[in-house]
GROMACS .gro file of C-alpha atoms in nm:
model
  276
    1UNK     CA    1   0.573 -14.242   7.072
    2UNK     CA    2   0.857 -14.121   6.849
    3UNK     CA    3   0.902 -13.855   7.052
    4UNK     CA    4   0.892 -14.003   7.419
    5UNK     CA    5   1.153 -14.274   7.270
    6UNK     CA    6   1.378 -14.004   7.149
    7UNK     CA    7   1.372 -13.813   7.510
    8UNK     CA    8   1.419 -14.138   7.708
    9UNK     CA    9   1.715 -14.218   7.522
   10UNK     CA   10   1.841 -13.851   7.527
   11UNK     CA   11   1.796 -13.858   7.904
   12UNK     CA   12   1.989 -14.218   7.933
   13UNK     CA   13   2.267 -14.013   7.743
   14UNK     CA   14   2.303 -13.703   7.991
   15UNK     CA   15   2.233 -13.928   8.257
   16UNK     CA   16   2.553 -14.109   8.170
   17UNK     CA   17   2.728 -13.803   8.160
   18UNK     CA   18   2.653 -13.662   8.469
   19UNK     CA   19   2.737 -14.013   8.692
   20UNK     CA   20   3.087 -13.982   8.471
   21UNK     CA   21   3.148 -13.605   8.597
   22UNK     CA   22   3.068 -13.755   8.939
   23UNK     CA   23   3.229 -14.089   8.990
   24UNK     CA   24   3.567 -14.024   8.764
   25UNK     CA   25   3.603 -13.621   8.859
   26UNK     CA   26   3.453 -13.474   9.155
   27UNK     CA   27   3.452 -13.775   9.396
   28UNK     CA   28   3.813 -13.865   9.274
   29UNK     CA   29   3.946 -13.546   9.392
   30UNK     CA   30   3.734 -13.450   9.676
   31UNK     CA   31   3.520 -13.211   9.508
   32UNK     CA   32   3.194 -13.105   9.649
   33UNK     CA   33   2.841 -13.073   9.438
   34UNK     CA   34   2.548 -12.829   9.486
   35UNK     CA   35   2.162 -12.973   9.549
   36UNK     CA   36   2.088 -13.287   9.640
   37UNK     CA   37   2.429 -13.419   9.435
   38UNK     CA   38   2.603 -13.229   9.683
   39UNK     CA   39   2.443 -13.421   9.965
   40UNK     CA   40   2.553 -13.740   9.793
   41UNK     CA   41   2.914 -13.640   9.809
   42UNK     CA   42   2.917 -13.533  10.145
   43UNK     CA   43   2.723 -13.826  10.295
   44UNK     CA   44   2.989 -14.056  10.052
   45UNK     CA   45   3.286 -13.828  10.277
   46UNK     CA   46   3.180 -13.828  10.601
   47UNK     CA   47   2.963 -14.156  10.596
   48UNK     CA   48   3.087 -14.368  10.273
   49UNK     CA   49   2.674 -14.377  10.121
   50UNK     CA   50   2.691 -14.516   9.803
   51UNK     CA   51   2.554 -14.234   9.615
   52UNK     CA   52   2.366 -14.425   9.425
   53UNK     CA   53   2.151 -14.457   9.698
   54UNK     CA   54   2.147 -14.103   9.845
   55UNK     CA   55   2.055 -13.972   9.478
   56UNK     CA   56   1.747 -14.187   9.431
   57UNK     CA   57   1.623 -14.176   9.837
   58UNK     CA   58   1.639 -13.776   9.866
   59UNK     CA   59   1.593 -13.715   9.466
   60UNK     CA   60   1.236 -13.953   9.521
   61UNK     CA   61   1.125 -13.697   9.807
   62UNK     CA   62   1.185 -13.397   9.645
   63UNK     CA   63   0.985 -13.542   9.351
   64UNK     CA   64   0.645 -13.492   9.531
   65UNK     CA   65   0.711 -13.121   9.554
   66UNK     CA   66   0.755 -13.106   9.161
   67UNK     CA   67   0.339 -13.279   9.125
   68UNK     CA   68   0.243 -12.987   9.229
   69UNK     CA   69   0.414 -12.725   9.039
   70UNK     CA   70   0.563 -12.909   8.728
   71UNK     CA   71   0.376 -13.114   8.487
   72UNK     CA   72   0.318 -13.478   8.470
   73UNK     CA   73   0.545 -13.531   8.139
   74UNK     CA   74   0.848 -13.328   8.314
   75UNK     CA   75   0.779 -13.550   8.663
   76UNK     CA   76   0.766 -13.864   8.422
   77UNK     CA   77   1.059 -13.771   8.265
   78UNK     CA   78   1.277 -13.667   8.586
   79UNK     CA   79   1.185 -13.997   8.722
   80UNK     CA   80   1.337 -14.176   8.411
   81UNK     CA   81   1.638 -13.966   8.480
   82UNK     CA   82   1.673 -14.007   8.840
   83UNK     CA   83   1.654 -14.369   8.765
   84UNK     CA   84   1.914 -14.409   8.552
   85UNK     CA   85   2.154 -14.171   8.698
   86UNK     CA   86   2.148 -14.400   9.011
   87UNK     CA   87   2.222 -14.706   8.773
   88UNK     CA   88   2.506 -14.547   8.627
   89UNK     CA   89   2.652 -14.421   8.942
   90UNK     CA   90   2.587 -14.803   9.082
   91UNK     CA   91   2.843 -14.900   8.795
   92UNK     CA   92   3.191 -14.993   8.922
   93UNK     CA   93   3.442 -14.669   8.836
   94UNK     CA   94   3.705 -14.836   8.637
   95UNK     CA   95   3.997 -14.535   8.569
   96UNK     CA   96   3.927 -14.246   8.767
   97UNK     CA   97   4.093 -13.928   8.731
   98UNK     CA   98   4.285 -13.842   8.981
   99UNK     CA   99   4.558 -13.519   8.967
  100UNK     CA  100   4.724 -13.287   9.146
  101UNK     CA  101   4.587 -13.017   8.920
  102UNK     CA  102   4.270 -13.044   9.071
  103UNK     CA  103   4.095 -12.698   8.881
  104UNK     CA  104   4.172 -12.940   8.552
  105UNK     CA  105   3.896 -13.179   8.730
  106UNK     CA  106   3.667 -12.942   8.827
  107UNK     CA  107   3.631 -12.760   8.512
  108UNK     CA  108   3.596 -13.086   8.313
  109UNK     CA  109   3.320 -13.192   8.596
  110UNK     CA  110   3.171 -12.872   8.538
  111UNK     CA  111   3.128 -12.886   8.164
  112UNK     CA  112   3.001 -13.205   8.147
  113UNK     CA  113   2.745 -13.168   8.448
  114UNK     CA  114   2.619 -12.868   8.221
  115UNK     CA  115   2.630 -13.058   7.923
  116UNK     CA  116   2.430 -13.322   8.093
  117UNK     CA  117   2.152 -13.122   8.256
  118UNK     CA  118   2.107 -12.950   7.881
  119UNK     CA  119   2.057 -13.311   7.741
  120UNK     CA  120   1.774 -13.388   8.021
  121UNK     CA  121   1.660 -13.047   8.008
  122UNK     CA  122   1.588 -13.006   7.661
  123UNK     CA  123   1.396 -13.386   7.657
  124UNK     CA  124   1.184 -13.244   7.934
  125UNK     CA  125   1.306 -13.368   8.235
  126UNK     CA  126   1.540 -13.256   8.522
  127UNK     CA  127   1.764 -13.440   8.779
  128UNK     CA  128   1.524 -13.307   9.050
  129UNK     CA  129   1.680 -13.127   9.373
  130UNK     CA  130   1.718 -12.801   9.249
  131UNK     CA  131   1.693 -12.832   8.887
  132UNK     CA  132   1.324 -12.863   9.014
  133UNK     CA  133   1.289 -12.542   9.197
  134UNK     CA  134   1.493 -12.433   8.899
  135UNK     CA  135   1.213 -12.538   8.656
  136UNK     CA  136   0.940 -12.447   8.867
  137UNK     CA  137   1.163 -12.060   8.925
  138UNK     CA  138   1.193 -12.050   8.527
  139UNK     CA  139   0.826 -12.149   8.474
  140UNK     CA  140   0.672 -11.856   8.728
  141UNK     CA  141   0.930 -11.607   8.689
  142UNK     CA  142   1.150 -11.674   8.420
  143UNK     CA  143   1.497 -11.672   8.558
  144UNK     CA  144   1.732 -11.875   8.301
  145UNK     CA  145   1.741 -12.233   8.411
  146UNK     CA  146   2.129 -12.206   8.485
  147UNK     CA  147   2.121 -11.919   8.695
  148UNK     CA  148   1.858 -12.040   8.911
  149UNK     CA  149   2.026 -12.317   8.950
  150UNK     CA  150   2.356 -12.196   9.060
  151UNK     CA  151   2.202 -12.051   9.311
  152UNK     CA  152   1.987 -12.336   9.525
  153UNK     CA  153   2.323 -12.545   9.486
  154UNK     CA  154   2.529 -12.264   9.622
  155UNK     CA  155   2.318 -12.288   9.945
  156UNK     CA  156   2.416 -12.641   9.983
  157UNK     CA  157   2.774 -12.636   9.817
  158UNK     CA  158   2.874 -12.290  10.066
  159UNK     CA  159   2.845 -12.471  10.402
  160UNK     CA  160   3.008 -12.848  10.216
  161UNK     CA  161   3.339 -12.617  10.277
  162UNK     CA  162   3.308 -12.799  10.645
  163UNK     CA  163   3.365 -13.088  10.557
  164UNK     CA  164   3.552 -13.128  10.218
  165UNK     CA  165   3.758 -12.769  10.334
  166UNK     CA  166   3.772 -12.456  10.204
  167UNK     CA  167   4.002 -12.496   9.884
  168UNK     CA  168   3.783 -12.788   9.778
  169UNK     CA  169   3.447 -12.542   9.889
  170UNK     CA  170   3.550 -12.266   9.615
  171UNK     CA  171   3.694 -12.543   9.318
  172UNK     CA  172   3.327 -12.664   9.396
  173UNK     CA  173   3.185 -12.310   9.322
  174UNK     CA  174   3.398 -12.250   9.036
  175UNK     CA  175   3.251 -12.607   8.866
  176UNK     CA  176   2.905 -12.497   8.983
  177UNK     CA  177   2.960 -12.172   8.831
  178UNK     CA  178   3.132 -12.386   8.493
  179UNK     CA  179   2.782 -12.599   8.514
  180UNK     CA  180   2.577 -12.316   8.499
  181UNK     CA  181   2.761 -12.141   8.241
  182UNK     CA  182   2.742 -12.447   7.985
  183UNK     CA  183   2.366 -12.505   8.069
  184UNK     CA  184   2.260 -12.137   7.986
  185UNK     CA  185   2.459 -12.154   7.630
  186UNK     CA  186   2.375 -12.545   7.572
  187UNK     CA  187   1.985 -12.433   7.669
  188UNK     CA  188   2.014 -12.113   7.480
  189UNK     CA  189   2.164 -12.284   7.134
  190UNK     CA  190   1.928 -12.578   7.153
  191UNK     CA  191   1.616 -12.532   7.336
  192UNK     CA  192   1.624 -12.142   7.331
  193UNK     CA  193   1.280 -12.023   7.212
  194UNK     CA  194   1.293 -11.716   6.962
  195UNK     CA  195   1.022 -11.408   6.907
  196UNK     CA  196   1.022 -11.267   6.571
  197UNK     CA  197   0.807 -10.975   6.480
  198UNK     CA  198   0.800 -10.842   6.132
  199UNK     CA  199   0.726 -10.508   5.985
  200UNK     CA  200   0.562 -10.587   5.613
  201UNK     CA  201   0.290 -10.475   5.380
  202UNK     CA  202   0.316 -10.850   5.285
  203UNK     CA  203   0.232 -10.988   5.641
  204UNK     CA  204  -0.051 -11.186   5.509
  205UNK     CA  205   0.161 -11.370   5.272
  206UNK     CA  206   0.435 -11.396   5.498
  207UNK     CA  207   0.194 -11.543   5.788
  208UNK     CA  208   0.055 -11.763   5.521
  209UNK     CA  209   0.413 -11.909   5.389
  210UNK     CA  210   0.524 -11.948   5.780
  211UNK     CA  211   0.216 -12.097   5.826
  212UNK     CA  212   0.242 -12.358   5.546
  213UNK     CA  213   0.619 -12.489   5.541
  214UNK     CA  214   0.621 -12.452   5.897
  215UNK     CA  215   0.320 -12.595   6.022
  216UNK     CA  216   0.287 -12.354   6.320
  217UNK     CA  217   0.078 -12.065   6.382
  218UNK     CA  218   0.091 -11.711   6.308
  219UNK     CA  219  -0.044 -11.398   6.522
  220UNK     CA  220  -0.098 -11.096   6.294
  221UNK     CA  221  -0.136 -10.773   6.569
  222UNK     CA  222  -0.349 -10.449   6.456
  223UNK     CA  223  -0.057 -10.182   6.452
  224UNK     CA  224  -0.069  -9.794   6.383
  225UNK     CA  225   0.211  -9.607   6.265
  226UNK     CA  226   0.305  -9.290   6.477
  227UNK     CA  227   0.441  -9.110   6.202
  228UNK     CA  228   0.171  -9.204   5.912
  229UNK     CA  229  -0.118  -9.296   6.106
  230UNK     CA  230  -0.165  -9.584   5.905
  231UNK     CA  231  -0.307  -9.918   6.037
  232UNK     CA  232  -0.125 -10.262   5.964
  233UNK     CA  233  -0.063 -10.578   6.013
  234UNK     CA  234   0.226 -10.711   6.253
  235UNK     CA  235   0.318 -11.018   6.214
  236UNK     CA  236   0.409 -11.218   6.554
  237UNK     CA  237   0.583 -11.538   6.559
  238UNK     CA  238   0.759 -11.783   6.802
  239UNK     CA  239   0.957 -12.044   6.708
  240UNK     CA  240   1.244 -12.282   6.804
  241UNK     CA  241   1.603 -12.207   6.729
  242UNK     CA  242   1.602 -12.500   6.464
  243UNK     CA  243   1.290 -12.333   6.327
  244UNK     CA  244   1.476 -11.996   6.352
  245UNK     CA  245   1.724 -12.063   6.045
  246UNK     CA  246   1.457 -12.125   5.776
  247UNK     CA  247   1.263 -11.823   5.919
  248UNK     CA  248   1.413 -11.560   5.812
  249UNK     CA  249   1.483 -11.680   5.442
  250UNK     CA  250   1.109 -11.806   5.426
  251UNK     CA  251   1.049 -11.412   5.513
  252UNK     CA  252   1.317 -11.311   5.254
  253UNK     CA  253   1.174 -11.492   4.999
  254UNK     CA  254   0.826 -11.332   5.027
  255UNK     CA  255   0.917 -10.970   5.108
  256UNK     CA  256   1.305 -10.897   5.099
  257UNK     CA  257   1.245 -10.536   5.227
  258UNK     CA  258   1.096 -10.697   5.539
  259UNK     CA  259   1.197 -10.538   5.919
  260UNK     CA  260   1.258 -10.800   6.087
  261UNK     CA  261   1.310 -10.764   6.485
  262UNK     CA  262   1.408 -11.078   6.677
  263UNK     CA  263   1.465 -11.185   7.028
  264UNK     CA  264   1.544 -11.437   7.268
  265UNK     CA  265   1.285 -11.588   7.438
  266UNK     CA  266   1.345 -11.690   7.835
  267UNK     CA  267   1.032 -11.879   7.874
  268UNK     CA  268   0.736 -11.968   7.703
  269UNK     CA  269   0.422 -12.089   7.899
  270UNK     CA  270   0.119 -12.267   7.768
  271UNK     CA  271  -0.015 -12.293   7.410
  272UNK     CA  272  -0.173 -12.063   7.183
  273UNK     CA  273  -0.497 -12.240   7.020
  274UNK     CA  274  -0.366 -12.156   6.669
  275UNK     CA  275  -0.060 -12.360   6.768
  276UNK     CA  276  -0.261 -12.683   6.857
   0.00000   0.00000   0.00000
């Protein structure tokens, strides 16, 4: 429960961020918006649709495409967001920003529509439209969130050009571009998942310290040295990045001759039963 309440208020927050980049930068200055957001502006151009409206009527369809691809926590969780994305774009906009130096506006809208998605992303959810297909992309093939996402909204945000013109078409691909950007590194320094494999003749009481102040599995992988045909133990490991800082001493501690190899982790699907 301390968990769900944590993510629903973590959502609220990015959800309050992203109506912000919308309603005081992009709309103010004519700037387009990939996905179903980019729908929203254009129908608020050409046909003055609240886009509180749009977001929750077209965001609600493409919904039932994510039951069947995306789990019921994330659907939960995206319909949470939707929801209170269209609340906060419902609010009256009270200073908008409004300049000349319209790339100022687009790169803040950028950054904080990155910023955003990262807050809803890491709690689980998504904004639907194509931070959906984005999910269900990074879950089945393991593109980076970001980058799958910049391009479903480029499909959308490429033909907007007709209506919002072609200056305002490519400031809207530079802040889609600026969006994706900030997700990848905000996804990447927060909700990043890290391998670590380690090279000891200590494994066992490395896996067992891990183990212990960690509370989180340990994979030990039969290994045989090329060199010295010698069997050993391998010790495999995934953790968060937050976990990642105390790894490494925790390893230290119990061997500091240790190899240890580490990488980035794109995605990580299902759960291993020692991890239960």
């Amino acid at each position: 429960m301390k968990q769900i309440v944590k993510n629903g208020l973590e959502i609220i927050f990015g959800a309050m961020l992203y109506a912000i980049a919308i309603n005081y930068f992009l709309i103010p200055n004519r700037i387009g918006e990939g996905g179903v957001t980019g729908l929203t502006t254009i129908g608020y151009y050409t046909l003055r649709i609240t886009p509180a409206l749009t977001n929750l009527v077209l965001n609600g369809i493409i919904l039932i495409i994510g039951f069947r691809y995306l789990p019921q926590r994330t659907i939960f969780y995206t319909f949470w967001a939707i929801l209170w994305i269209s609340i906060f774009l419902k609010l009256p906009v009270l200073w908008p920003y409004q300049t000349n130096q319209t790339l100022i506006a687009t790169l803040a809208g950028g950054v904080l529509m990155g910023v955003s998605m990262g807050l809803i992303f890491r709690a689980n959810g998504t904004i639907a439209g194509s931070t959906i297909l984005a999910k269900i992309v990074n879950r089945y093939l393991g593109i980076r969130n970001g980058s799958a996402m910049l391009f479903f909204d480029l499909i959308v945000a490429i033909p907007s050009g007709l209506v919002i013109g072609f200056q305002n078409m490519l400031l809207t691909v530079i802040e889609l571009y600026v969006s994706a950007v900030v997700l990848n590194k905000y996804l990447d320094a927060f909700g990043a998942k890290r391998s670590v494999l380690v090279f000891s003749e200590r494994n066992q009481a490395i896996g067992k310290a891990l183990s212990e102040q960690l509370g989180k599995g340990v994979t030990m992988i039969q290994a045989k040295g090329f060199y010295s045909q010698k069997n050993e133990d391998v010790l495999y490991y995934i953790c968060s990045s937050k976990d990642w800082t105390t790894v490494i001493p925790i390893i230290s501690s119990v061997d500091p001759h240790a190899l240890v190899v580490t990488d980035q982790i794109r995605s990580v699907r299902g759960w291993h039963v020692a991890d239960l």
